[in-house]
Amino acid sequence: MRYTEFHPGGILKDYVQCYFVCETDTAVFTNDKVYATGSIEIMFNLGSDGPQQIKNGDRVTQPDIQLWGQTIHPLAFTSFGKHAMLGIRFFTHTAACFFNERVEEFNNQVIDLKDIGGKEVATLHLKLLEAASLGQRIESRKY
């Protein structure tokens, strides 16, 4: 799996720690754990296969647009297939600027961002899916 970070410029540089891409060229099985970071992240699934999380021993398919709350306890997850994820990692102290909800409500959860972000989030996801290259996807983040 390839992981690449891009640092924001302009107005978002004080709010967004980085944009990142996780991708594979072939189908893979990944079994991993996320530990406490204090960061809140948004991830757009741009591949044909999506990640799954293990909950109570069962695999649960995750949403195409994920909001990862602050991880207080280790969170196990698996993913299958060929993947392409574009993420946004906020600075610990800035994510609250972008949500009406209290960010503590998201702790130790992966939730569907469409549930709180609405039509604008879904529209951005469609633009990212339509982009022909990583460069175009990075440009799409400006919208």
PDB file of C-alpha atoms in Angstrom:
ATOM      1  CA  MET A   1       0.000   0.000   0.000  1.00  0.00           C
ATOM      2  CA  ARG A   2       1.307   3.432  -0.915  1.00  0.00           C
ATOM      3  CA  TYR A   3       0.766   6.344   1.442  1.00  0.00           C
ATOM      4  CA  THR A   4       1.510   9.905   0.299  1.00  0.00           C
ATOM      5  CA  GLU A   5       0.910  13.207   2.110  1.00  0.00           C
ATOM      6  CA  PHE A   6       0.301  16.629   0.606  1.00  0.00           C
ATOM      7  CA  HIS A   7       0.462  19.794   2.665  1.00  0.00           C
ATOM      8  CA  PRO A   8      -2.243  22.404   2.130  1.00  0.00           C
ATOM      9  CA  GLY A   9      -1.673  25.985   1.165  1.00  0.00           C
ATOM     10  CA  GLY A  10      -3.852  29.040   1.298  1.00  0.00           C
ATOM     11  CA  ILE A  11      -6.556  29.526   3.861  1.00  0.00           C
ATOM     12  CA  LEU A  12      -6.717  25.851   4.919  1.00  0.00           C
ATOM     13  CA  LYS A  13      -3.050  25.533   5.942  1.00  0.00           C
ATOM     14  CA  ASP A  14      -3.912  26.683   9.474  1.00  0.00           C
ATOM     15  CA  TYR A  15      -6.715  24.109   9.799  1.00  0.00           C
ATOM     16  CA  VAL A  16      -5.645  21.052   7.802  1.00  0.00           C
ATOM     17  CA  GLN A  17      -2.503  19.187   8.827  1.00  0.00           C
ATOM     18  CA  CYS A  18      -2.350  17.320   5.504  1.00  0.00           C
ATOM     19  CA  TYR A  19      -4.203  15.636   2.682  1.00  0.00           C
ATOM     20  CA  PHE A  20      -3.207  12.019   2.125  1.00  0.00           C
ATOM     21  CA  VAL A  21      -3.682   9.225  -0.362  1.00  0.00           C
ATOM     22  CA  CYS A  22      -3.649   5.487   0.402  1.00  0.00           C
ATOM     23  CA  GLU A  23      -3.763   3.273  -2.656  1.00  0.00           C
ATOM     24  CA  THR A  24      -2.876  -0.130  -4.046  1.00  0.00           C
ATOM     25  CA  ASP A  25      -2.357  -1.346  -7.605  1.00  0.00           C
ATOM     26  CA  THR A  26      -3.666  -4.847  -6.929  1.00  0.00           C
ATOM     27  CA  ALA A  27      -6.141  -6.461  -4.581  1.00  0.00           C
ATOM     28  CA  VAL A  28      -4.724  -6.773  -1.063  1.00  0.00           C
ATOM     29  CA  PHE A  29      -5.872  -7.769   2.397  1.00  0.00           C
ATOM     30  CA  THR A  30      -4.916  -5.340   5.160  1.00  0.00           C
ATOM     31  CA  ASN A  31      -5.473  -5.987   8.834  1.00  0.00           C
ATOM     32  CA  ASP A  32      -4.453  -3.016  10.980  1.00  0.00           C
ATOM     33  CA  LYS A  33      -5.104  -1.005  14.142  1.00  0.00           C
ATOM     34  CA  VAL A  34      -5.397   2.731  14.615  1.00  0.00           C
ATOM     35  CA  TYR A  35      -4.074   4.141  17.875  1.00  0.00           C
ATOM     36  CA  ALA A  36      -4.770   7.435  19.647  1.00  0.00           C
ATOM     37  CA  THR A  37      -3.662  10.416  17.564  1.00  0.00           C
ATOM     38  CA  GLY A  38      -6.023  13.171  18.637  1.00  0.00           C
ATOM     39  CA  SER A  39      -6.761  13.876  14.973  1.00  0.00           C
ATOM     40  CA  ILE A  40     -10.073  13.871  13.170  1.00  0.00           C
ATOM     41  CA  GLU A  41      -9.936  12.691   9.562  1.00  0.00           C
ATOM     42  CA  ILE A  42     -12.248  12.599   6.579  1.00  0.00           C
ATOM     43  CA  MET A  43     -11.653   9.877   3.989  1.00  0.00           C
ATOM     44  CA  PHE A  44     -13.164   9.569   0.534  1.00  0.00           C
ATOM     45  CA  ASN A  45     -13.223   6.059  -0.920  1.00  0.00           C
ATOM     46  CA  LEU A  46     -12.339   6.452  -4.598  1.00  0.00           C
ATOM     47  CA  GLY A  47     -11.715   2.802  -5.384  1.00  0.00           C
ATOM     48  CA  SER A  48     -13.941  -0.081  -6.341  1.00  0.00           C
ATOM     49  CA  ASP A  49     -13.494  -1.801  -2.973  1.00  0.00           C
ATOM     50  CA  GLY A  50     -14.126  -0.185   0.359  1.00  0.00           C
ATOM     51  CA  PRO A  51     -12.646  -0.678   3.805  1.00  0.00           C
ATOM     52  CA  GLN A  52     -14.297  -2.701   6.504  1.00  0.00           C
ATOM     53  CA  GLN A  53     -14.074  -2.378  10.268  1.00  0.00           C
ATOM     54  CA  ILE A  54     -14.214  -5.254  12.736  1.00  0.00           C
ATOM     55  CA  LYS A  55     -16.930  -4.705  15.356  1.00  0.00           C
ATOM     56  CA  ASN A  56     -17.629  -7.425  17.907  1.00  0.00           C
ATOM     57  CA  GLY A  57     -15.828  -9.917  15.692  1.00  0.00           C
ATOM     58  CA  ASP A  58     -17.921  -9.070  12.604  1.00  0.00           C
ATOM     59  CA  ARG A  59     -16.789  -7.211   9.485  1.00  0.00           C
ATOM     60  CA  VAL A  60     -18.827  -4.068   8.863  1.00  0.00           C
ATOM     61  CA  THR A  61     -18.543  -2.267   5.510  1.00  0.00           C
ATOM     62  CA  GLN A  62     -17.683   1.380   5.995  1.00  0.00           C
ATOM     63  CA  PRO A  63     -19.271   4.349   4.189  1.00  0.00           C
ATOM     64  CA  ASP A  64     -17.773   5.779   0.988  1.00  0.00           C
ATOM     65  CA  ILE A  65     -17.214   9.091   2.803  1.00  0.00           C
ATOM     66  CA  GLN A  66     -15.931   8.471   6.303  1.00  0.00           C
ATOM     67  CA  LEU A  67     -15.481  10.744   9.276  1.00  0.00           C
ATOM     68  CA  TRP A  68     -12.972   9.225  11.667  1.00  0.00           C
ATOM     69  CA  GLY A  69     -13.363  10.713  15.126  1.00  0.00           C
ATOM     70  CA  GLN A  70     -10.549  11.046  17.596  1.00  0.00           C
ATOM     71  CA  THR A  71      -9.300   7.597  18.505  1.00  0.00           C
ATOM     72  CA  ILE A  72      -9.211   7.179  22.262  1.00  0.00           C
ATOM     73  CA  HIS A  73      -9.097   3.355  22.244  1.00  0.00           C
ATOM     74  CA  PRO A  74      -7.408   1.204  19.580  1.00  0.00           C
ATOM     75  CA  LEU A  75      -9.669   0.647  16.572  1.00  0.00           C
ATOM     76  CA  ALA A  76      -9.146  -2.506  14.487  1.00  0.00           C
ATOM     77  CA  PHE A  77     -10.007  -2.468  10.809  1.00  0.00           C
ATOM     78  CA  THR A  78      -9.548  -4.578   7.720  1.00  0.00           C
ATOM     79  CA  SER A  79      -9.705  -3.731   4.063  1.00  0.00           C
ATOM     80  CA  PHE A  80      -9.997  -5.918   0.998  1.00  0.00           C
ATOM     81  CA  GLY A  81      -9.333  -5.365  -2.678  1.00  0.00           C
ATOM     82  CA  LYS A  82      -7.816  -2.602  -4.742  1.00  0.00           C
ATOM     83  CA  HIS A  83      -8.068   0.701  -2.884  1.00  0.00           C
ATOM     84  CA  ALA A  84      -7.856   4.411  -3.450  1.00  0.00           C
ATOM     85  CA  MET A  85      -8.577   6.661  -0.467  1.00  0.00           C
ATOM     86  CA  LEU A  86      -8.143  10.434  -0.326  1.00  0.00           C
ATOM     87  CA  GLY A  87      -8.065  11.819   3.201  1.00  0.00           C
ATOM     88  CA  ILE A  88      -8.055  15.093   5.080  1.00  0.00           C
ATOM     89  CA  ARG A  89      -6.374  15.207   8.497  1.00  0.00           C
ATOM     90  CA  PHE A  90      -7.274  18.197  10.648  1.00  0.00           C
ATOM     91  CA  PHE A  91      -5.060  19.623  13.338  1.00  0.00           C
ATOM     92  CA  THR A  92      -6.287  18.434  16.738  1.00  0.00           C
ATOM     93  CA  HIS A  93      -7.551  21.876  17.710  1.00  0.00           C
ATOM     94  CA  THR A  94      -9.192  22.856  14.393  1.00  0.00           C
ATOM     95  CA  ALA A  95     -11.695  20.162  13.384  1.00  0.00           C
ATOM     96  CA  ALA A  96     -14.368  21.700  15.614  1.00  0.00           C
ATOM     97  CA  CYS A  97     -14.381  24.764  13.317  1.00  0.00           C
ATOM     98  CA  PHE A  98     -15.975  22.676  10.540  1.00  0.00           C
ATOM     99  CA  PHE A  99     -18.784  20.910  12.412  1.00  0.00           C
ATOM    100  CA  ASN A 100     -21.945  22.023  14.177  1.00  0.00           C
ATOM    101  CA  GLU A 101     -21.757  18.916  16.362  1.00  0.00           C
ATOM    102  CA  ARG A 102     -19.383  18.611  19.291  1.00  0.00           C
ATOM    103  CA  VAL A 103     -16.355  16.690  18.013  1.00  0.00           C
ATOM    104  CA  GLU A 104     -16.385  14.547  21.173  1.00  0.00           C
ATOM    105  CA  GLU A 105     -19.532  12.911  19.759  1.00  0.00           C
ATOM    106  CA  PHE A 106     -17.349  11.332  17.046  1.00  0.00           C
ATOM    107  CA  ASN A 107     -14.734   9.777  19.379  1.00  0.00           C
ATOM    108  CA  ASN A 108     -13.850   6.148  18.601  1.00  0.00           C
ATOM    109  CA  GLN A 109     -16.241   6.065  15.662  1.00  0.00           C
ATOM    110  CA  VAL A 110     -16.175   5.908  11.900  1.00  0.00           C
ATOM    111  CA  ILE A 111     -19.379   7.494  10.650  1.00  0.00           C
ATOM    112  CA  ASP A 112     -20.896   8.331   7.274  1.00  0.00           C
ATOM    113  CA  LEU A 113     -20.023  11.987   6.644  1.00  0.00           C
ATOM    114  CA  LYS A 114     -23.036  12.313   4.335  1.00  0.00           C
ATOM    115  CA  ASP A 115     -25.220  12.022   7.455  1.00  0.00           C
ATOM    116  CA  ILE A 116     -23.911  15.354   8.755  1.00  0.00           C
ATOM    117  CA  GLY A 117     -22.320  16.964   5.677  1.00  0.00           C
ATOM    118  CA  GLY A 118     -25.252  16.598   3.309  1.00  0.00           C
ATOM    119  CA  LYS A 119     -25.365  17.322  -0.396  1.00  0.00           C
ATOM    120  CA  GLU A 120     -22.107  19.300  -0.564  1.00  0.00           C
ATOM    121  CA  VAL A 121     -20.080  16.337   0.707  1.00  0.00           C
ATOM    122  CA  ALA A 122     -21.778  13.970  -1.749  1.00  0.00           C
ATOM    123  CA  THR A 123     -21.115  16.429  -4.612  1.00  0.00           C
ATOM    124  CA  LEU A 124     -17.419  16.672  -3.713  1.00  0.00           C
ATOM    125  CA  HIS A 125     -17.193  12.876  -3.611  1.00  0.00           C
ATOM    126  CA  LEU A 126     -18.667  12.671  -7.124  1.00  0.00           C
ATOM    127  CA  LYS A 127     -16.138  15.244  -8.408  1.00  0.00           C
ATOM    128  CA  LEU A 128     -13.308  13.232  -6.871  1.00  0.00           C
ATOM    129  CA  LEU A 129     -14.606  10.028  -8.489  1.00  0.00           C
ATOM    130  CA  GLU A 130     -14.808  11.737 -11.898  1.00  0.00           C
ATOM    131  CA  ALA A 131     -11.246  13.087 -11.737  1.00  0.00           C
ATOM    132  CA  ALA A 132      -8.962  11.193 -14.106  1.00  0.00           C
ATOM    133  CA  SER A 133      -5.756  11.540 -12.088  1.00  0.00           C
ATOM    134  CA  LEU A 134      -4.396  12.092  -8.600  1.00  0.00           C
ATOM    135  CA  GLY A 135      -3.433  15.630  -9.612  1.00  0.00           C
ATOM    136  CA  GLN A 136      -7.012  16.404 -10.603  1.00  0.00           C
ATOM    137  CA  ARG A 137      -8.269  14.902  -7.330  1.00  0.00           C
ATOM    138  CA  ILE A 138      -5.935  17.094  -5.332  1.00  0.00           C
ATOM    139  CA  GLU A 139      -7.199  20.102  -7.288  1.00  0.00           C
ATOM    140  CA  SER A 140     -10.795  19.050  -6.488  1.00  0.00           C
ATOM    141  CA  ARG A 141     -10.142  19.544  -2.785  1.00  0.00           C
ATOM    142  CA  LYS A 142     -10.296  23.298  -3.370  1.00  0.00           C
ATOM    143  CA  TYR A 143     -14.041  23.056  -3.926  1.00  0.00           C
TER     144      TYR A 143
END
